[in-house]
Short mmCIF file of C-alpha atoms in Angstrom, two decimals:
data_model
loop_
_atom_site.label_atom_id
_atom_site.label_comp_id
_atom_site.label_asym_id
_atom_site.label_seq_id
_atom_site.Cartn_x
_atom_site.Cartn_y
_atom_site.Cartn_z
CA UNK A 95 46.78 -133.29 -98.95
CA UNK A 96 43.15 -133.90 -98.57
CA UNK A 97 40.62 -132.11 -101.67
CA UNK A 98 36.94 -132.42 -100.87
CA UNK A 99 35.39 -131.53 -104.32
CA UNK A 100 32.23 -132.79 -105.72
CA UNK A 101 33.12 -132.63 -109.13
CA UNK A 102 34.71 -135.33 -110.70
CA UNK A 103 36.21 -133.09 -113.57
CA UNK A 104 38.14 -131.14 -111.08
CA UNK A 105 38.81 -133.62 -109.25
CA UNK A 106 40.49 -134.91 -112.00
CA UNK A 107 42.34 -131.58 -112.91
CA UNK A 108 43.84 -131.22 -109.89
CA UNK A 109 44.86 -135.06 -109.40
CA UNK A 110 46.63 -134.79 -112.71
CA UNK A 111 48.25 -131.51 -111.51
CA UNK A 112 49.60 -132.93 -108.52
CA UNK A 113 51.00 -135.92 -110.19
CA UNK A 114 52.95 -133.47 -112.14
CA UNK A 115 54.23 -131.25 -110.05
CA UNK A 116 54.30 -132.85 -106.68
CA UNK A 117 55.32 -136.38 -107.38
CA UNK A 118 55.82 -136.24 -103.27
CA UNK A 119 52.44 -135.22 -102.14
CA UNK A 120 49.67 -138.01 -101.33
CA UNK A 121 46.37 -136.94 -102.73
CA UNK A 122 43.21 -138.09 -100.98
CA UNK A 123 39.75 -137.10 -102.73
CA UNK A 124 36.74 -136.23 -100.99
CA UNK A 125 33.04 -135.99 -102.79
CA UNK A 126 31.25 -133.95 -101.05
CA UNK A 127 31.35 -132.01 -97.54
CA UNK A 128 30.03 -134.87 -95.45
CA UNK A 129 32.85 -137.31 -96.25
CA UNK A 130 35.16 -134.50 -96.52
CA UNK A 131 34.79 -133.84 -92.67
CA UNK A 132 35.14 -137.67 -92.10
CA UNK A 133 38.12 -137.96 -94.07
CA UNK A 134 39.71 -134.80 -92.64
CA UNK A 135 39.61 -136.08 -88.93
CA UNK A 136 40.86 -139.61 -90.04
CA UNK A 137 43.72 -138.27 -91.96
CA UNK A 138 45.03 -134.93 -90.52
CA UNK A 139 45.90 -133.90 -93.28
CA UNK A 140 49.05 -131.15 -93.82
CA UNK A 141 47.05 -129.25 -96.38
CA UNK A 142 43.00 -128.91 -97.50
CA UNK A 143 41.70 -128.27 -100.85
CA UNK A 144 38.26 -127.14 -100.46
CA UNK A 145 35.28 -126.32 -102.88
CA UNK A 146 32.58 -124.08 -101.66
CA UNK A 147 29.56 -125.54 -103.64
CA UNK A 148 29.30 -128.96 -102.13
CA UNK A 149 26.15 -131.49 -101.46
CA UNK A 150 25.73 -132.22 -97.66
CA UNK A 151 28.19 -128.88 -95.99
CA UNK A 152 29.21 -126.57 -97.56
CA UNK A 153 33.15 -125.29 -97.76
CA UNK A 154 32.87 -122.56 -95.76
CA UNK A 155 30.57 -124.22 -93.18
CA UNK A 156 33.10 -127.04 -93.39
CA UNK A 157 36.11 -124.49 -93.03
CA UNK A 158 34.33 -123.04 -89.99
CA UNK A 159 34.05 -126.15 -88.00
CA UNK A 160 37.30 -127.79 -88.46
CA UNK A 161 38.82 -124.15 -87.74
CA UNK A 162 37.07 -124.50 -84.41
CA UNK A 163 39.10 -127.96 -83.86
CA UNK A 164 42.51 -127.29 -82.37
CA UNK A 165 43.55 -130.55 -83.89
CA UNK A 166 43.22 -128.49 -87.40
CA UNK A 167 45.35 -125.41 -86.21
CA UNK A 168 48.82 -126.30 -88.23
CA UNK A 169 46.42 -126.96 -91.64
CA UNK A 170 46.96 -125.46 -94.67
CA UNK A 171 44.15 -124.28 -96.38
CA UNK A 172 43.25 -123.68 -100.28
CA UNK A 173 39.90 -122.68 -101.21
CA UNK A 174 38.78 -123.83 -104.99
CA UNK A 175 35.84 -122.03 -106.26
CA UNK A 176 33.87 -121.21 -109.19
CA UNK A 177 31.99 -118.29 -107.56
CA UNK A 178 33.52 -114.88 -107.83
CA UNK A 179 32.26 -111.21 -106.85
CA UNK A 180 28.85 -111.55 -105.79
CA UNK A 181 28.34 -115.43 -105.55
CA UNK A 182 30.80 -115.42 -103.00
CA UNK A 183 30.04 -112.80 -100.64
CA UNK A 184 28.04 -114.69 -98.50
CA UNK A 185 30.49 -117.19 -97.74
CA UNK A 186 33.41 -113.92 -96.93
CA UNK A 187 33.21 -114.37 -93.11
CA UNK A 188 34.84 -117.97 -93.41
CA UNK A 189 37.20 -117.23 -96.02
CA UNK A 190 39.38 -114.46 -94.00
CA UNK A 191 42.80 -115.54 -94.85
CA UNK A 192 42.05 -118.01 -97.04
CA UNK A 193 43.97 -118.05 -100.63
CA UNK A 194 41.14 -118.48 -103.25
CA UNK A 195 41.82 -120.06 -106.54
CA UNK A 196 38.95 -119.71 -109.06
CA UNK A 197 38.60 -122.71 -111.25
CA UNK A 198 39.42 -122.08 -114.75
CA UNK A 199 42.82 -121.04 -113.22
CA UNK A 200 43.68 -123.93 -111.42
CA UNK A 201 46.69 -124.82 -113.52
CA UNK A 202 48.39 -121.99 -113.65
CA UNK A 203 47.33 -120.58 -109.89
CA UNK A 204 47.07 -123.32 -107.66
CA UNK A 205 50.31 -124.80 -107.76
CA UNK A 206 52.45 -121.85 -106.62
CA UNK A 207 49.50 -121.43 -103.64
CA UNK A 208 50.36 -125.18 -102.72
CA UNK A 209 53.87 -124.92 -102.73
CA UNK A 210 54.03 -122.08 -100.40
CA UNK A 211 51.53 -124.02 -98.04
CA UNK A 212 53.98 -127.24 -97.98
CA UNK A 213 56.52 -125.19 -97.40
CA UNK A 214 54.76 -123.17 -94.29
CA UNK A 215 54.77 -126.78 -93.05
CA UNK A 216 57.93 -127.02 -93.15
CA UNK A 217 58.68 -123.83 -91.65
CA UNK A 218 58.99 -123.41 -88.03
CA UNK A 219 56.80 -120.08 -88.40
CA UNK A 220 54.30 -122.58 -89.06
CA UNK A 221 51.14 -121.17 -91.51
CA UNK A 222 51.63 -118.62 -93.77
CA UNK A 223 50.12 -115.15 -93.51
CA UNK D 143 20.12 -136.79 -172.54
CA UNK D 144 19.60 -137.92 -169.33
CA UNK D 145 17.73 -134.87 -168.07
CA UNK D 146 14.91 -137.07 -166.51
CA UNK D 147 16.96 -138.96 -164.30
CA UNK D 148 17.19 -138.11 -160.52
CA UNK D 149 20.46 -137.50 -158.77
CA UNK D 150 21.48 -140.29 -156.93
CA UNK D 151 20.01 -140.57 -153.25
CA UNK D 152 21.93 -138.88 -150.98
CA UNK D 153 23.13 -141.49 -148.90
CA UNK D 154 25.32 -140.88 -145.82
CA UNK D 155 28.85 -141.15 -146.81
CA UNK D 156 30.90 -143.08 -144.85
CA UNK D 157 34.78 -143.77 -145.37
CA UNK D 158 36.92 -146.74 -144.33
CA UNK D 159 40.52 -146.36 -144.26
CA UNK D 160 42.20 -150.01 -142.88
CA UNK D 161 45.20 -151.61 -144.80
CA UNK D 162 44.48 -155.19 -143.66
CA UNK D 163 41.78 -156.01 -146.86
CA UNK D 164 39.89 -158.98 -145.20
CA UNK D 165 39.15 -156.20 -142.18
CA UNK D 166 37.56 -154.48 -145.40
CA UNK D 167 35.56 -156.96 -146.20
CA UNK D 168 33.89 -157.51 -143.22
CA UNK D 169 33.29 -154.03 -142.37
CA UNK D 170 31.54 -153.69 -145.34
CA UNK D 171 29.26 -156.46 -144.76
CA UNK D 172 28.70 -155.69 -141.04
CA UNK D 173 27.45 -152.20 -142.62
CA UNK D 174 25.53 -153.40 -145.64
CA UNK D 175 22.56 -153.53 -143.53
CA UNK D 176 23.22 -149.63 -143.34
CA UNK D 177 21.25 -147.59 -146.19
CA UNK D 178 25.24 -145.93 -146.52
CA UNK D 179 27.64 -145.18 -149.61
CA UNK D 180 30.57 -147.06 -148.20
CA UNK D 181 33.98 -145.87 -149.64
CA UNK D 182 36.83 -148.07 -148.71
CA UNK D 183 40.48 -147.00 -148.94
CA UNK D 184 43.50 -149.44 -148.15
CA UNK D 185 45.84 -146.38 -146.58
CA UNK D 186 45.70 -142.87 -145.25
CA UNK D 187 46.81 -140.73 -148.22
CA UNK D 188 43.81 -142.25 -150.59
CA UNK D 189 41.35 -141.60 -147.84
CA UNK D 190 42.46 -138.04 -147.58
CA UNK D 191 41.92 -138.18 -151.63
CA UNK D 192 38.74 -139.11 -150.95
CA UNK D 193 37.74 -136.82 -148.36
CA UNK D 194 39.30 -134.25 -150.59
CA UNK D 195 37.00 -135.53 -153.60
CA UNK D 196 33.67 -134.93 -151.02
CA UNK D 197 32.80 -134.54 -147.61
CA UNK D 198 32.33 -138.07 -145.02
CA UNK D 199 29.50 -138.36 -142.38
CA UNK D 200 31.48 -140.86 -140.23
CA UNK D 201 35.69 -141.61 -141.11
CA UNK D 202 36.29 -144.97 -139.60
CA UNK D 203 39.95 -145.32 -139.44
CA UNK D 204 42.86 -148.07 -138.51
CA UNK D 205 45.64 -146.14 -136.83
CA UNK D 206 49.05 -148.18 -138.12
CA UNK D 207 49.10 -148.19 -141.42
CA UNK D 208 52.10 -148.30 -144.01
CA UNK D 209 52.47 -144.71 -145.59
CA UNK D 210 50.46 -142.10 -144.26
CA UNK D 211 49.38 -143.74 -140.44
CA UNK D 212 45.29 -143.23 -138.85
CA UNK D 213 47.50 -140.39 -136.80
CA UNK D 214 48.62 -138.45 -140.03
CA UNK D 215 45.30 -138.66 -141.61
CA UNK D 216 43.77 -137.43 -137.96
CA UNK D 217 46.70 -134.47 -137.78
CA UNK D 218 46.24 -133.49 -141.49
CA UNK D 219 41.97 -133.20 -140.77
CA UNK D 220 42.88 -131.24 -137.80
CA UNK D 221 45.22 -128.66 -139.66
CA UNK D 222 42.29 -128.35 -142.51
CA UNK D 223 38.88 -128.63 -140.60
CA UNK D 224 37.15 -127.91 -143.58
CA UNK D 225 38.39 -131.83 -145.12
CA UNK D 226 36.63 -133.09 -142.25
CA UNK D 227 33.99 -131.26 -142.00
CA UNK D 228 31.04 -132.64 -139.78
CA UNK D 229 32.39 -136.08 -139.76
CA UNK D 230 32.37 -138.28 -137.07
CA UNK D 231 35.76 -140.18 -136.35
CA UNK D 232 36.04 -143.48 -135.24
CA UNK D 233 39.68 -144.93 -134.77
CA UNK D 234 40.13 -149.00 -134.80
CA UNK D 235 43.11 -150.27 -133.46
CA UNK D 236 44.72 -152.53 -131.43
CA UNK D 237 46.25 -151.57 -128.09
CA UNK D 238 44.69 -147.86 -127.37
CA UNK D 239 46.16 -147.08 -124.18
CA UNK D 240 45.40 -143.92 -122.47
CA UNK D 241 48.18 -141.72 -123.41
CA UNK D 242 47.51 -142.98 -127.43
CA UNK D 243 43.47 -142.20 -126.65
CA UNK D 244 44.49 -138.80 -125.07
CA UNK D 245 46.51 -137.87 -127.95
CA UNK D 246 43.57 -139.31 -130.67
CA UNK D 247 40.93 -136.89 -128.19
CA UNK D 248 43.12 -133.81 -129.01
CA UNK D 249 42.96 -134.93 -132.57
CA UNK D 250 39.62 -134.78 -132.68
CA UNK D 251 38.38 -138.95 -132.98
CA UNK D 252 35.01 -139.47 -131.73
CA UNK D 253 34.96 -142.65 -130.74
CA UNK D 254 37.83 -145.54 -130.19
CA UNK D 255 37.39 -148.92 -130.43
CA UNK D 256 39.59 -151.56 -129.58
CA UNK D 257 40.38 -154.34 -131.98
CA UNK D 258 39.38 -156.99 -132.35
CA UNK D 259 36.16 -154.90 -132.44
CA UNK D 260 32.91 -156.44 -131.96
CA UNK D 261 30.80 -156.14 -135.14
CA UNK D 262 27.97 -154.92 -133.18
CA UNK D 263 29.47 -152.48 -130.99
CA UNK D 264 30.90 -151.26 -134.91
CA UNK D 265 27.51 -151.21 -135.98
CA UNK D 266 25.79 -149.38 -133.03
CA UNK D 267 28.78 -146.65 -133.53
CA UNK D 268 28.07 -146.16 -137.15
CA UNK D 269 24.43 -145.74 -136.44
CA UNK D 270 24.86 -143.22 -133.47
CA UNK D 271 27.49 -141.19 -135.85
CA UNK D 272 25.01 -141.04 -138.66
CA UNK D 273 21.80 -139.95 -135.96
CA UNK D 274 23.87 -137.45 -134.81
CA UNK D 275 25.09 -136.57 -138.32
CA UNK D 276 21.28 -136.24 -139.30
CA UNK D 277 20.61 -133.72 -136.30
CA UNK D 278 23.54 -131.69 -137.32
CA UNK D 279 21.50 -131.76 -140.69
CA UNK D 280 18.26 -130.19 -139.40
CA UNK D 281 19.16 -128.58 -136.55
CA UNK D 282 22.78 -126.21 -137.06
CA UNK D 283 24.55 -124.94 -134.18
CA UNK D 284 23.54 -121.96 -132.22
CA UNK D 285 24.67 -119.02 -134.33
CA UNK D 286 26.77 -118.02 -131.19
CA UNK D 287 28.47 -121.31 -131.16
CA UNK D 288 31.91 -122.20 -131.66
CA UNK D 289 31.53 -124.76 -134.96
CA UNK D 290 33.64 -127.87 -134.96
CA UNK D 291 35.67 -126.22 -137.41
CA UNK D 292 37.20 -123.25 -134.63
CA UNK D 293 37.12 -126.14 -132.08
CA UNK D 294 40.91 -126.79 -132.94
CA UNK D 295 41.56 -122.35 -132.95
CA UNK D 296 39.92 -122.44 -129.61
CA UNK D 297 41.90 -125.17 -128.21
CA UNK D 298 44.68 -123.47 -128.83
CA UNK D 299 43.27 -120.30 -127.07
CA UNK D 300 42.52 -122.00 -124.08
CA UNK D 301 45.40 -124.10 -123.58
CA UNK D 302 47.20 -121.05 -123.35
CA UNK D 303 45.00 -119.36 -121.58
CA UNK D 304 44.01 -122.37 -119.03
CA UNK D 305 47.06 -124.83 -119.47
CA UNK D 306 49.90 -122.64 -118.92
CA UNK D 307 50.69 -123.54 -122.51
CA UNK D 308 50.66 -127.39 -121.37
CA UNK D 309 49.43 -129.12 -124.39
CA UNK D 310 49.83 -132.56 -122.53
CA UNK D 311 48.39 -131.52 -119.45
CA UNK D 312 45.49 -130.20 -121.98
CA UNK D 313 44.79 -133.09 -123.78
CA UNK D 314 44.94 -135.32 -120.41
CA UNK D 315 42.88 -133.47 -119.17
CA UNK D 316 40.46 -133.29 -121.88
CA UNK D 317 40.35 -137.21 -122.18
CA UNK D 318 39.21 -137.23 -118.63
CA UNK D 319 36.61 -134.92 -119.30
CA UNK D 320 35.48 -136.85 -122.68
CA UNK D 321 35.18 -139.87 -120.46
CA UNK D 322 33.37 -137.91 -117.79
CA UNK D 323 30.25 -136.76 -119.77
CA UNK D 324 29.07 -140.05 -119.78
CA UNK D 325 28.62 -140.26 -116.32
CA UNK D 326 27.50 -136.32 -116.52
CA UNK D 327 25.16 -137.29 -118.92
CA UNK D 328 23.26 -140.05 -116.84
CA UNK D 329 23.07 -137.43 -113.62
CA UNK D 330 21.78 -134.98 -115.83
CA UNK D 331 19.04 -137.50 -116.77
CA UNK D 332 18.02 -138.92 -113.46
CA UNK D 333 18.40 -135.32 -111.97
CA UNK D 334 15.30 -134.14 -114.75
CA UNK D 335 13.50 -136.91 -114.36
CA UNK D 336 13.69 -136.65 -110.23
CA UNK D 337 12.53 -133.35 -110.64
CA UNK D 338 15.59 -132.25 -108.52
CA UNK D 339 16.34 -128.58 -109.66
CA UNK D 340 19.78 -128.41 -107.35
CA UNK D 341 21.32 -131.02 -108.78
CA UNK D 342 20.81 -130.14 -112.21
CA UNK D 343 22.20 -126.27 -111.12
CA UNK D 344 25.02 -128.17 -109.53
CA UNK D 345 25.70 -130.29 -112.51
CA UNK D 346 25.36 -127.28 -114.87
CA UNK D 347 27.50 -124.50 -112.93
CA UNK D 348 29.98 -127.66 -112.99
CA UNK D 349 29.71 -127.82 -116.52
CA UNK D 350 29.77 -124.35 -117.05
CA UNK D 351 33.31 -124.02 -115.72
CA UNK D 352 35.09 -127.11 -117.73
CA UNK D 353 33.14 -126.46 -121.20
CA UNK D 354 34.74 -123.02 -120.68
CA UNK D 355 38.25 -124.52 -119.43
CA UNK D 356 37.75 -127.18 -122.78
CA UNK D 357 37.02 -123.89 -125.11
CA UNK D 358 33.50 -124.63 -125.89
CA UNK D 359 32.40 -121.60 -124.98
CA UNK D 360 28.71 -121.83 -126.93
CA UNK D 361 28.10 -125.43 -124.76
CA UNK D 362 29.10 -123.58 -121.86
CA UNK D 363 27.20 -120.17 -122.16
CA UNK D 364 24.15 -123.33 -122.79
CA UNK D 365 25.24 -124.87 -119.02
CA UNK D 366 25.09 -120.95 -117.95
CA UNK D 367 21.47 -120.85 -119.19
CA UNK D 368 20.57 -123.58 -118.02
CA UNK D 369 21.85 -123.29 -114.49
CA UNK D 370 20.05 -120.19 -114.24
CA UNK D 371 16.82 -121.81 -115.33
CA UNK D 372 17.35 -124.45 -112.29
CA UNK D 373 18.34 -122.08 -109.57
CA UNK D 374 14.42 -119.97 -110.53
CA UNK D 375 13.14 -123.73 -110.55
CA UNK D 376 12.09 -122.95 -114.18
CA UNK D 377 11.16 -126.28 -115.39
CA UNK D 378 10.19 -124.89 -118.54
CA UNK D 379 13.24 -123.42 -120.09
CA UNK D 380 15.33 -126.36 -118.00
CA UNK D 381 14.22 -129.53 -119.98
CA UNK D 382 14.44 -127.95 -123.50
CA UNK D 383 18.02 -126.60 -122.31
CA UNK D 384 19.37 -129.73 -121.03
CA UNK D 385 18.00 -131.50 -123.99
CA UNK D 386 20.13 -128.54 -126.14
CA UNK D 387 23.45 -129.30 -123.45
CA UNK D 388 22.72 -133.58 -123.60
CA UNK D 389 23.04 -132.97 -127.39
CA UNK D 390 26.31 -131.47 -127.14
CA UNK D 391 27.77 -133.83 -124.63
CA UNK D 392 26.32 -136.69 -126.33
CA UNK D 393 28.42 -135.91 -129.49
CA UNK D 394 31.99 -135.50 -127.32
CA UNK D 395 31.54 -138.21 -125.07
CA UNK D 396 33.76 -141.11 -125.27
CA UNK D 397 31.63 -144.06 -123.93
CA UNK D 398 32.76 -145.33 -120.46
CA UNK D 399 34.54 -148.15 -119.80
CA UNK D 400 32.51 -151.71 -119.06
CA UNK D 401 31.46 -152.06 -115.57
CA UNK D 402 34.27 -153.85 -113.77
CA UNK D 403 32.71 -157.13 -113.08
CA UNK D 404 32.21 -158.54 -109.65
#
């Protein structure tokens, strides 16, 4: 699981999440869009945690292109945000899809949204819906 | 009869609470150069006497202790705010690891030193406790604000609320964050002084979102303001509002760790 999130307090949140409650999972941290993109193609990794409001590309620019890649096809995807309503209209078109978790409820949302993605994985169906 | 005499100078209070009596001692000279009332109390149940007798500016506290431990005395401020008041708390102790400085962070200690602790770095604390204790003085918080004294009501709130009810999860989390607004606290500065209005926005919207998640919802609605003020490019309104947000931070932050060296 790759998360490409510039802030270092949610980065935190959601490493000490995962250590919880996926002891299993690998966690690789990304700071910003740039290395995110750099990190994605070197790991191919099963599942992406992406923020929307990062220095260098932005998520949805950065969900765009690697959508484009056929190499990213089987990835899950899990868009972190602190925009809602308004603040993230303009980045709708990339988003189609897309479970979005808004960041206060991390704890209690994201979880269930990366179990169901591991388990796509795991699925011959491939992605879920 | 004596009508004509002044009250005595209000000097900052400061309490001492440490069982080993040569410790004492030397905190009390490492402080004498501090215009202070030092009280000094040998356990945790006469320190609460004390604080019960008047109100601290900074508690410096040991954590094992026979009797009442520094952890009792932290637990019993927490569950009456009003004994500790506006006072800074700064836990001694040997072998703070991160899960016993994650638990002292939920209880509220301010800063936590490591014993042996260097009598300057002790010094240095005591002085930043009683500036900050001063601004408290002159300047309150904003009437909106969430006082130190709901900050353990609106932990609860948000723990459920946020944290699934995970206290642990909470108070790791919050320990990160305490540790983090150091580092938020330099970008804020070279982001102001570069003139660089999207990274303060970016640093402030960031903010915005874990004051909220922490339950300090007046600093927060502060990283709101001032994120607006950045994304107009307001310089005006965004220099007095981070210097409003630094003061905030300033007070929570735990001080990071020493550069690793080499």
């Amino acid at each position: 699981v790759l998360l490409i999130e510039d802030s270092r307090h949610f980065q935190n949140l959601v490493t000490l999440l995962v250590r919880q409650q996926f002891p299993e999972v690998a966690l690789h941290v990304a700071d910003d869009g740039i290395a995110g993109l750099l990190l994605a193609g070197q790991l191919q990794p099963d599942v992406l945690l992406v923020d929307i409001l990062l220095p260098g590309i932005d998520g949805a620019a950065l969900i765009t292109s690697l959508r484009a890649h056929p190499a990213f096809g089987a990835c899950g995807l899990i868009v972190i945000t602190s925009l809602h309503g308004e603040g993230l209209a303009p980045y709708r078109h990339a988003l189609l899809g897309v479970p979005v978790v808004h960041k206060p409820m991390v704890v209690s949302e994201l979880p269930a949204l990366l179990a169901a993605a591991l388990a796509a994985l795991a699925s011959p169906a491939g992605r879920a819906p | 009869v004596n009508g004509v005499q002044t009250p005595p100078a209000a000097r900052p209070r400061v309490l001492l609470v440490e069982d080993d009596a040569a410790l004492r001692k030397l905190v009390a000279l490492v402080l004498e150069v501090l215009d202070i009332e030092l009280v000094s109390c040998a356990n945790g149940a006469d320190g609460l006497a004390e604080l019960r007798a008047a109100p601290v500016h900074v508690l410096i506290t040991d954590l094992m202790m026979p009797g009442l431990s520094g952890y009792d005395l932290l637990q019993a401020l927490a569950d009456a705010p009003a004994l500790r008041g506006t006072a800074r708390v700064l836990v001694c102790s040997a072998g703070l690891d991160a899960r016993a400085r994650a638990r002292l962070a939920l209880l509220g200690a301010w800063r936590m030193l490591d014993k042996p602790v260097s009598v300057q770095v002790l010094e240095d604390c005591v002085r930043e406790a009683l500036r900050l204790s001063a601004l408290d003085a002159s300047a309150p918080e904003p009437a909106s604000g969430v006082g130190e004294h709901d900050e353990a009501g609106a932990e609860q709130a948000v723990i459920s609320q946020y944290f699934a009810g995970q206290t642990a999860l909470f108070a790791a989390y919050r320990a990160d964050c305490l540790l983090q607004f150091a580092h938020d606290l330099q970008t804020g500065d070279r982001a102001l002084a570069a003139r660089d209005a999207p990274a303060v926005q970016r640093l402030a919207h960031n903010l915005k979102s874990v004051l909220r998640m922490l339950g300090r919802e007046a600093a927060a609605a502060q990283a709101k303001a001032l994120e607006n003020a950045a994304a107009r490019a307001d310089w005006g309104e965004m220099a007095p509002g981070w210097d409003g947000l630094r003061r905030q931070l300033t007070r929570w932050a735990l001080p990071a760790p020493p550069p690793v060296p080499g």
